[in-house]
Amino acid sequence: MVSVPRWVLFSSGCAPVLLIAGWVIAASLEGAAYDPVRQTISVLAAYGAAGSWVMTGALLALGACHLFTAWGLRVAATAGRVALAGGGVAALVVAVLPVPSSGGSLRHGSVAAVGFALLALWPPLAAVGGRAAPWALRPAVSAAVTALMVAGAAWFLVEAHRHGAAGVAERVVTALQSLWPFVVVTSCLRHAGGVGPPAGRAG
């Protein structure tokens, strides 16, 4: 089993923390004009938004975290690592293609959709078979997580169509997607009985 370098725990753990902190701080800067229940986090990064710099920075940090985690998580299958890295790239592109203050953007929405798809698919693509695999990388667990993410996306689409709690649905899905790499890394480290060697010495 290939060891996981200890810095991957940091990169994966920072992803959900920075994302959630970003939307909380950006929403507070936006004030009462922003409704976190109905409005998406993309609104917080839109041109002219009071906290756009915070939300944009959080998305850039999220993308970087996913890229670093994909690089270091060598115990996972290559296809899954590539999908996770692709999700990180999508987060970076979303950050530099904010929606206009007047409304939605096809480019922004398309990149966000691609990013969601990659982050939803990376768990089963990263799965490795056998009882020796860490529990979070087992096929059954990975498939269940993807099903949960897809269900969350369906919930978001329903809420967006009915102008309901789209903001809540999006936050639940994105929080899960940003948290899962950390869960995978943690399961790998626990499975190995401790952290791997420092960067540059990982096998």
PDB file of C-alpha atoms in Angstrom:
ATOM      1  CA  MET A   1       0.000   0.000   0.000  1.00  0.00           C
ATOM      2  CA  VAL A   2       1.409   3.373  -1.032  1.00  0.00           C
ATOM      3  CA  SER A   3       1.758   5.736   1.923  1.00  0.00           C
ATOM      4  CA  VAL A   4      -0.029   9.077   2.124  1.00  0.00           C
ATOM      5  CA  PRO A   5       2.195  12.076   2.964  1.00  0.00           C
ATOM      6  CA  ARG A   6       1.080  14.020   6.028  1.00  0.00           C
ATOM      7  CA  TRP A   7       0.591  17.292   4.115  1.00  0.00           C
ATOM      8  CA  VAL A   8      -2.366  15.739   2.229  1.00  0.00           C
ATOM      9  CA  LEU A   9      -4.294  15.756   5.497  1.00  0.00           C
ATOM     10  CA  PHE A  10      -3.726  19.519   5.646  1.00  0.00           C
ATOM     11  CA  SER A  11      -4.709  20.236   2.033  1.00  0.00           C
ATOM     12  CA  SER A  12      -7.835  18.089   2.208  1.00  0.00           C
ATOM     13  CA  GLY A  13      -8.825  19.417   5.628  1.00  0.00           C
ATOM     14  CA  CYS A  14      -8.469  23.043   4.574  1.00  0.00           C
ATOM     15  CA  ALA A  15     -10.854  22.621   1.616  1.00  0.00           C
ATOM     16  CA  PRO A  16     -14.191  22.509   3.508  1.00  0.00           C
ATOM     17  CA  VAL A  17     -13.008  24.950   6.170  1.00  0.00           C
ATOM     18  CA  LEU A  18     -11.981  27.618   3.661  1.00  0.00           C
ATOM     19  CA  LEU A  19     -15.056  27.135   1.478  1.00  0.00           C
ATOM     20  CA  ILE A  20     -17.546  27.395   4.346  1.00  0.00           C
ATOM     21  CA  ALA A  21     -15.667  30.267   5.986  1.00  0.00           C
ATOM     22  CA  GLY A  22     -15.658  32.022   2.612  1.00  0.00           C
ATOM     23  CA  TRP A  23     -19.393  31.925   2.115  1.00  0.00           C
ATOM     24  CA  VAL A  24     -20.106  32.817   5.752  1.00  0.00           C
ATOM     25  CA  ILE A  25     -17.828  35.881   5.697  1.00  0.00           C
ATOM     26  CA  ALA A  26     -18.917  36.964   2.211  1.00  0.00           C
ATOM     27  CA  ALA A  27     -22.584  36.713   3.205  1.00  0.00           C
ATOM     28  CA  SER A  28     -21.970  38.819   6.303  1.00  0.00           C
ATOM     29  CA  LEU A  29     -20.292  41.482   4.170  1.00  0.00           C
ATOM     30  CA  GLU A  30     -23.227  41.440   1.761  1.00  0.00           C
ATOM     31  CA  GLY A  31     -25.670  42.091   4.594  1.00  0.00           C
ATOM     32  CA  ALA A  32     -29.454  41.780   4.600  1.00  0.00           C
ATOM     33  CA  ALA A  33     -29.651  42.105   0.816  1.00  0.00           C
ATOM     34  CA  TYR A  34     -28.383  38.544   0.498  1.00  0.00           C
ATOM     35  CA  ASP A  35     -30.616  35.567   1.331  1.00  0.00           C
ATOM     36  CA  PRO A  36     -28.466  32.468   1.991  1.00  0.00           C
ATOM     37  CA  VAL A  37     -31.532  30.221   1.937  1.00  0.00           C
ATOM     38  CA  ARG A  38     -32.578  31.075  -1.610  1.00  0.00           C
ATOM     39  CA  GLN A  39     -29.468  32.529  -3.234  1.00  0.00           C
ATOM     40  CA  THR A  40     -26.401  30.565  -4.311  1.00  0.00           C
ATOM     41  CA  ILE A  41     -22.801  31.139  -3.320  1.00  0.00           C
ATOM     42  CA  SER A  42     -22.095  32.278  -6.893  1.00  0.00           C
ATOM     43  CA  VAL A  43     -24.057  35.436  -6.082  1.00  0.00           C
ATOM     44  CA  LEU A  44     -21.505  36.193  -3.369  1.00  0.00           C
ATOM     45  CA  ALA A  45     -18.674  36.090  -5.929  1.00  0.00           C
ATOM     46  CA  ALA A  46     -20.552  38.113  -8.560  1.00  0.00           C
ATOM     47  CA  TYR A  47     -19.195  41.350  -9.982  1.00  0.00           C
ATOM     48  CA  GLY A  48     -19.962  44.203  -7.594  1.00  0.00           C
ATOM     49  CA  ALA A  49     -20.801  42.017  -4.583  1.00  0.00           C
ATOM     50  CA  ALA A  50     -19.435  43.397  -1.331  1.00  0.00           C
ATOM     51  CA  GLY A  51     -17.762  40.138  -0.391  1.00  0.00           C
ATOM     52  CA  SER A  52     -16.796  39.003  -3.881  1.00  0.00           C
ATOM     53  CA  TRP A  53     -13.090  39.127  -3.051  1.00  0.00           C
ATOM     54  CA  VAL A  54     -13.642  36.792  -0.088  1.00  0.00           C
ATOM     55  CA  MET A  55     -15.740  34.273  -2.022  1.00  0.00           C
ATOM     56  CA  THR A  56     -13.398  34.388  -4.996  1.00  0.00           C
ATOM     57  CA  GLY A  57     -10.430  33.755  -2.712  1.00  0.00           C
ATOM     58  CA  ALA A  58     -12.246  30.846  -1.078  1.00  0.00           C
ATOM     59  CA  LEU A  59     -12.961  29.245  -4.464  1.00  0.00           C
ATOM     60  CA  LEU A  60      -9.348  29.670  -5.543  1.00  0.00           C
ATOM     61  CA  ALA A  61      -8.171  28.101  -2.287  1.00  0.00           C
ATOM     62  CA  LEU A  62     -10.656  25.249  -2.712  1.00  0.00           C
ATOM     63  CA  GLY A  63      -9.344  24.513  -6.193  1.00  0.00           C
ATOM     64  CA  ALA A  64      -5.743  24.561  -5.006  1.00  0.00           C
ATOM     65  CA  CYS A  65      -6.576  22.229  -2.110  1.00  0.00           C
ATOM     66  CA  HIS A  66      -8.183  19.691  -4.453  1.00  0.00           C
ATOM     67  CA  LEU A  67      -5.171  19.814  -6.770  1.00  0.00           C
ATOM     68  CA  PHE A  68      -2.715  19.213  -3.943  1.00  0.00           C
ATOM     69  CA  THR A  69      -4.853  16.436  -2.483  1.00  0.00           C
ATOM     70  CA  ALA A  70      -5.154  14.706  -5.865  1.00  0.00           C
ATOM     71  CA  TRP A  71      -1.397  14.915  -6.273  1.00  0.00           C
ATOM     72  CA  GLY A  72      -0.610  13.384  -2.898  1.00  0.00           C
ATOM     73  CA  LEU A  73      -3.380  10.771  -2.635  1.00  0.00           C
ATOM     74  CA  ARG A  74      -1.405   8.125  -4.485  1.00  0.00           C
ATOM     75  CA  VAL A  75      -3.181   5.231  -2.819  1.00  0.00           C
ATOM     76  CA  ALA A  76      -6.319   6.064  -4.843  1.00  0.00           C
ATOM     77  CA  ALA A  77      -6.862   4.901  -8.418  1.00  0.00           C
ATOM     78  CA  THR A  78      -5.422   7.261 -11.018  1.00  0.00           C
ATOM     79  CA  ALA A  79      -8.764   7.950 -12.722  1.00  0.00           C
ATOM     80  CA  GLY A  80     -10.209   9.225  -9.458  1.00  0.00           C
ATOM     81  CA  ARG A  81      -7.216  11.426  -8.763  1.00  0.00           C
ATOM     82  CA  VAL A  82      -7.532  12.928 -12.236  1.00  0.00           C
ATOM     83  CA  ALA A  83     -11.241  13.593 -11.668  1.00  0.00           C
ATOM     84  CA  LEU A  84     -10.514  15.242  -8.303  1.00  0.00           C
ATOM     85  CA  ALA A  85      -7.832  17.400  -9.892  1.00  0.00           C
ATOM     86  CA  GLY A  86     -10.294  18.308 -12.660  1.00  0.00           C
ATOM     87  CA  GLY A  87     -12.772  19.397 -10.011  1.00  0.00           C
ATOM     88  CA  GLY A  88     -10.052  21.582  -8.534  1.00  0.00           C
ATOM     89  CA  VAL A  89      -9.349  23.165 -11.916  1.00  0.00           C
ATOM     90  CA  ALA A  90     -13.078  23.784 -12.366  1.00  0.00           C
ATOM     91  CA  ALA A  91     -13.183  25.616  -9.014  1.00  0.00           C
ATOM     92  CA  LEU A  92     -10.309  27.828 -10.163  1.00  0.00           C
ATOM     93  CA  VAL A  93     -12.078  28.609 -13.448  1.00  0.00           C
ATOM     94  CA  VAL A  94     -15.375  29.326 -11.662  1.00  0.00           C
ATOM     95  CA  ALA A  95     -13.506  31.810  -9.477  1.00  0.00           C
ATOM     96  CA  VAL A  96     -12.137  33.729 -12.468  1.00  0.00           C
ATOM     97  CA  LEU A  97     -15.466  33.604 -14.335  1.00  0.00           C
ATOM     98  CA  PRO A  98     -17.892  35.135 -11.816  1.00  0.00           C
ATOM     99  CA  VAL A  99     -21.507  35.742 -12.725  1.00  0.00           C
ATOM    100  CA  PRO A 100     -22.428  39.310 -13.708  1.00  0.00           C
ATOM    101  CA  SER A 101     -24.354  41.389 -11.214  1.00  0.00           C
ATOM    102  CA  SER A 102     -27.387  41.259 -13.529  1.00  0.00           C
ATOM    103  CA  GLY A 103     -27.812  37.488 -13.270  1.00  0.00           C
ATOM    104  CA  GLY A 104     -26.571  34.089 -14.398  1.00  0.00           C
ATOM    105  CA  SER A 105     -23.793  33.273 -16.840  1.00  0.00           C
ATOM    106  CA  LEU A 106     -23.722  30.325 -19.250  1.00  0.00           C
ATOM    107  CA  ARG A 107     -19.928  30.028 -19.005  1.00  0.00           C
ATOM    108  CA  HIS A 108     -19.982  30.128 -15.219  1.00  0.00           C
ATOM    109  CA  GLY A 109     -22.856  27.676 -14.998  1.00  0.00           C
ATOM    110  CA  SER A 110     -21.287  25.260 -17.478  1.00  0.00           C
ATOM    111  CA  VAL A 111     -17.960  25.174 -15.651  1.00  0.00           C
ATOM    112  CA  ALA A 112     -19.729  24.761 -12.308  1.00  0.00           C
ATOM    113  CA  ALA A 113     -21.717  21.834 -13.723  1.00  0.00           C
ATOM    114  CA  VAL A 114     -18.558  20.166 -15.029  1.00  0.00           C
ATOM    115  CA  GLY A 115     -16.882  20.673 -11.676  1.00  0.00           C
ATOM    116  CA  PHE A 116     -19.816  19.125  -9.854  1.00  0.00           C
ATOM    117  CA  ALA A 117     -19.834  16.131 -12.201  1.00  0.00           C
ATOM    118  CA  LEU A 118     -16.112  15.505 -11.707  1.00  0.00           C
ATOM    119  CA  LEU A 119     -16.329  15.792  -7.926  1.00  0.00           C
ATOM    120  CA  ALA A 120     -19.365  13.485  -7.900  1.00  0.00           C
ATOM    121  CA  LEU A 121     -17.606  10.885 -10.043  1.00  0.00           C
ATOM    122  CA  TRP A 122     -14.199  10.890  -8.384  1.00  0.00           C
ATOM    123  CA  PRO A 123     -15.154   8.629  -5.415  1.00  0.00           C
ATOM    124  CA  PRO A 124     -15.995   5.512  -7.494  1.00  0.00           C
ATOM    125  CA  LEU A 125     -13.230   6.290  -9.975  1.00  0.00           C
ATOM    126  CA  ALA A 126     -10.758   6.446  -7.092  1.00  0.00           C
ATOM    127  CA  ALA A 127     -11.995   3.219  -5.514  1.00  0.00           C
ATOM    128  CA  VAL A 128      -9.659   0.275  -5.097  1.00  0.00           C
ATOM    129  CA  GLY A 129     -10.930  -3.252  -4.564  1.00  0.00           C
ATOM    130  CA  GLY A 130     -10.152  -5.775  -1.881  1.00  0.00           C
ATOM    131  CA  ARG A 131     -10.435  -5.934   1.873  1.00  0.00           C
ATOM    132  CA  ALA A 132      -7.014  -4.345   2.205  1.00  0.00           C
ATOM    133  CA  ALA A 133      -8.359  -1.029   0.860  1.00  0.00           C
ATOM    134  CA  PRO A 134      -9.186   1.831   3.255  1.00  0.00           C
ATOM    135  CA  TRP A 135     -12.929   1.847   3.906  1.00  0.00           C
ATOM    136  CA  ALA A 136     -13.537   5.198   2.141  1.00  0.00           C
ATOM    137  CA  LEU A 137     -11.938   3.866  -1.046  1.00  0.00           C
ATOM    138  CA  ARG A 138     -14.021   0.705  -1.234  1.00  0.00           C
ATOM    139  CA  PRO A 139     -16.367   0.504  -4.243  1.00  0.00           C
ATOM    140  CA  ALA A 140     -19.610   0.164  -2.268  1.00  0.00           C
ATOM    141  CA  VAL A 141     -18.861   3.151  -0.037  1.00  0.00           C
ATOM    142  CA  SER A 142     -17.698   5.270  -2.990  1.00  0.00           C
ATOM    143  CA  ALA A 143     -20.836   4.449  -4.979  1.00  0.00           C
ATOM    144  CA  ALA A 144     -23.034   5.383  -2.018  1.00  0.00           C
ATOM    145  CA  VAL A 145     -21.299   8.745  -1.652  1.00  0.00           C
ATOM    146  CA  THR A 146     -21.758   9.497  -5.344  1.00  0.00           C
ATOM    147  CA  ALA A 147     -25.443   8.563  -5.108  1.00  0.00           C
ATOM    148  CA  LEU A 148     -25.795  10.961  -2.178  1.00  0.00           C
ATOM    149  CA  MET A 149     -24.138  13.755  -4.159  1.00  0.00           C
ATOM    150  CA  VAL A 150     -26.397  13.125  -7.164  1.00  0.00           C
ATOM    151  CA  ALA A 151     -29.448  13.171  -4.893  1.00  0.00           C
ATOM    152  CA  GLY A 152     -28.244  16.487  -3.493  1.00  0.00           C
ATOM    153  CA  ALA A 153     -27.857  17.883  -7.001  1.00  0.00           C
ATOM    154  CA  ALA A 154     -31.403  16.803  -7.852  1.00  0.00           C
ATOM    155  CA  TRP A 155     -32.623  18.552  -4.705  1.00  0.00           C
ATOM    156  CA  PHE A 156     -30.795  21.707  -5.753  1.00  0.00           C
ATOM    157  CA  LEU A 157     -32.354  21.657  -9.228  1.00  0.00           C
ATOM    158  CA  VAL A 158     -35.831  21.217  -7.764  1.00  0.00           C
ATOM    159  CA  GLU A 159     -35.326  24.084  -5.323  1.00  0.00           C
ATOM    160  CA  ALA A 160     -33.881  26.322  -8.036  1.00  0.00           C
ATOM    161  CA  HIS A 161     -36.859  25.592 -10.320  1.00  0.00           C
ATOM    162  CA  ARG A 162     -39.399  26.389  -7.632  1.00  0.00           C
ATOM    163  CA  HIS A 163     -37.384  29.362  -6.323  1.00  0.00           C
ATOM    164  CA  GLY A 164     -37.109  27.670  -2.964  1.00  0.00           C
ATOM    165  CA  ALA A 165     -34.170  26.795  -0.735  1.00  0.00           C
ATOM    166  CA  ALA A 166     -31.632  26.543  -3.562  1.00  0.00           C
ATOM    167  CA  GLY A 167     -28.957  28.181  -1.439  1.00  0.00           C
ATOM    168  CA  VAL A 168     -29.315  25.583   1.297  1.00  0.00           C
ATOM    169  CA  ALA A 169     -29.279  22.686  -1.175  1.00  0.00           C
ATOM    170  CA  GLU A 170     -26.169  24.012  -2.922  1.00  0.00           C
ATOM    171  CA  ARG A 171     -24.343  24.471   0.363  1.00  0.00           C
ATOM    172  CA  VAL A 172     -25.127  20.928   1.486  1.00  0.00           C
ATOM    173  CA  VAL A 173     -23.850  19.437  -1.786  1.00  0.00           C
ATOM    174  CA  THR A 174     -20.728  21.578  -2.050  1.00  0.00           C
ATOM    175  CA  ALA A 175     -19.887  21.019   1.624  1.00  0.00           C
ATOM    176  CA  LEU A 176     -20.141  17.250   1.112  1.00  0.00           C
ATOM    177  CA  GLN A 177     -17.980  17.379  -2.008  1.00  0.00           C
ATOM    178  CA  SER A 178     -15.333  19.501  -0.308  1.00  0.00           C
ATOM    179  CA  LEU A 179     -15.338  17.288   2.808  1.00  0.00           C
ATOM    180  CA  TRP A 180     -15.128  13.869   1.154  1.00  0.00           C
ATOM    181  CA  PRO A 181     -11.430  14.110   0.133  1.00  0.00           C
ATOM    182  CA  PHE A 182     -10.600  14.737   3.802  1.00  0.00           C
ATOM    183  CA  VAL A 183     -12.631  11.686   4.817  1.00  0.00           C
ATOM    184  CA  VAL A 184     -10.774   9.579   2.244  1.00  0.00           C
ATOM    185  CA  VAL A 185      -7.373  10.818   3.398  1.00  0.00           C
ATOM    186  CA  THR A 186      -8.266  10.229   7.041  1.00  0.00           C
ATOM    187  CA  SER A 187      -9.415   6.686   6.297  1.00  0.00           C
ATOM    188  CA  CYS A 188      -6.156   6.001   4.440  1.00  0.00           C
ATOM    189  CA  LEU A 189      -4.045   7.256   7.316  1.00  0.00           C
ATOM    190  CA  ARG A 190      -6.020   5.290   9.900  1.00  0.00           C
ATOM    191  CA  HIS A 191      -5.818   2.198   7.702  1.00  0.00           C
ATOM    192  CA  ALA A 192      -2.047   2.566   7.469  1.00  0.00           C
ATOM    193  CA  GLY A 193      -1.759   3.080  11.211  1.00  0.00           C
ATOM    194  CA  GLY A 194      -0.346   6.600  10.964  1.00  0.00           C
ATOM    195  CA  VAL A 195       0.789   9.314   8.640  1.00  0.00           C
ATOM    196  CA  GLY A 196       3.160   8.682   5.783  1.00  0.00           C
ATOM    197  CA  PRO A 197       6.562  10.195   5.201  1.00  0.00           C
ATOM    198  CA  PRO A 198       7.031  13.895   4.509  1.00  0.00           C
ATOM    199  CA  ALA A 199       6.624  15.278   1.021  1.00  0.00           C
ATOM    200  CA  GLY A 200       9.334  14.113  -1.317  1.00  0.00           C
ATOM    201  CA  ARG A 201       9.722  10.753   0.447  1.00  0.00           C
ATOM    202  CA  ALA A 202       6.304   9.314  -0.312  1.00  0.00           C
ATOM    203  CA  GLY A 203       6.371   6.093  -2.270  1.00  0.00           C
TER     204      GLY A 203
END
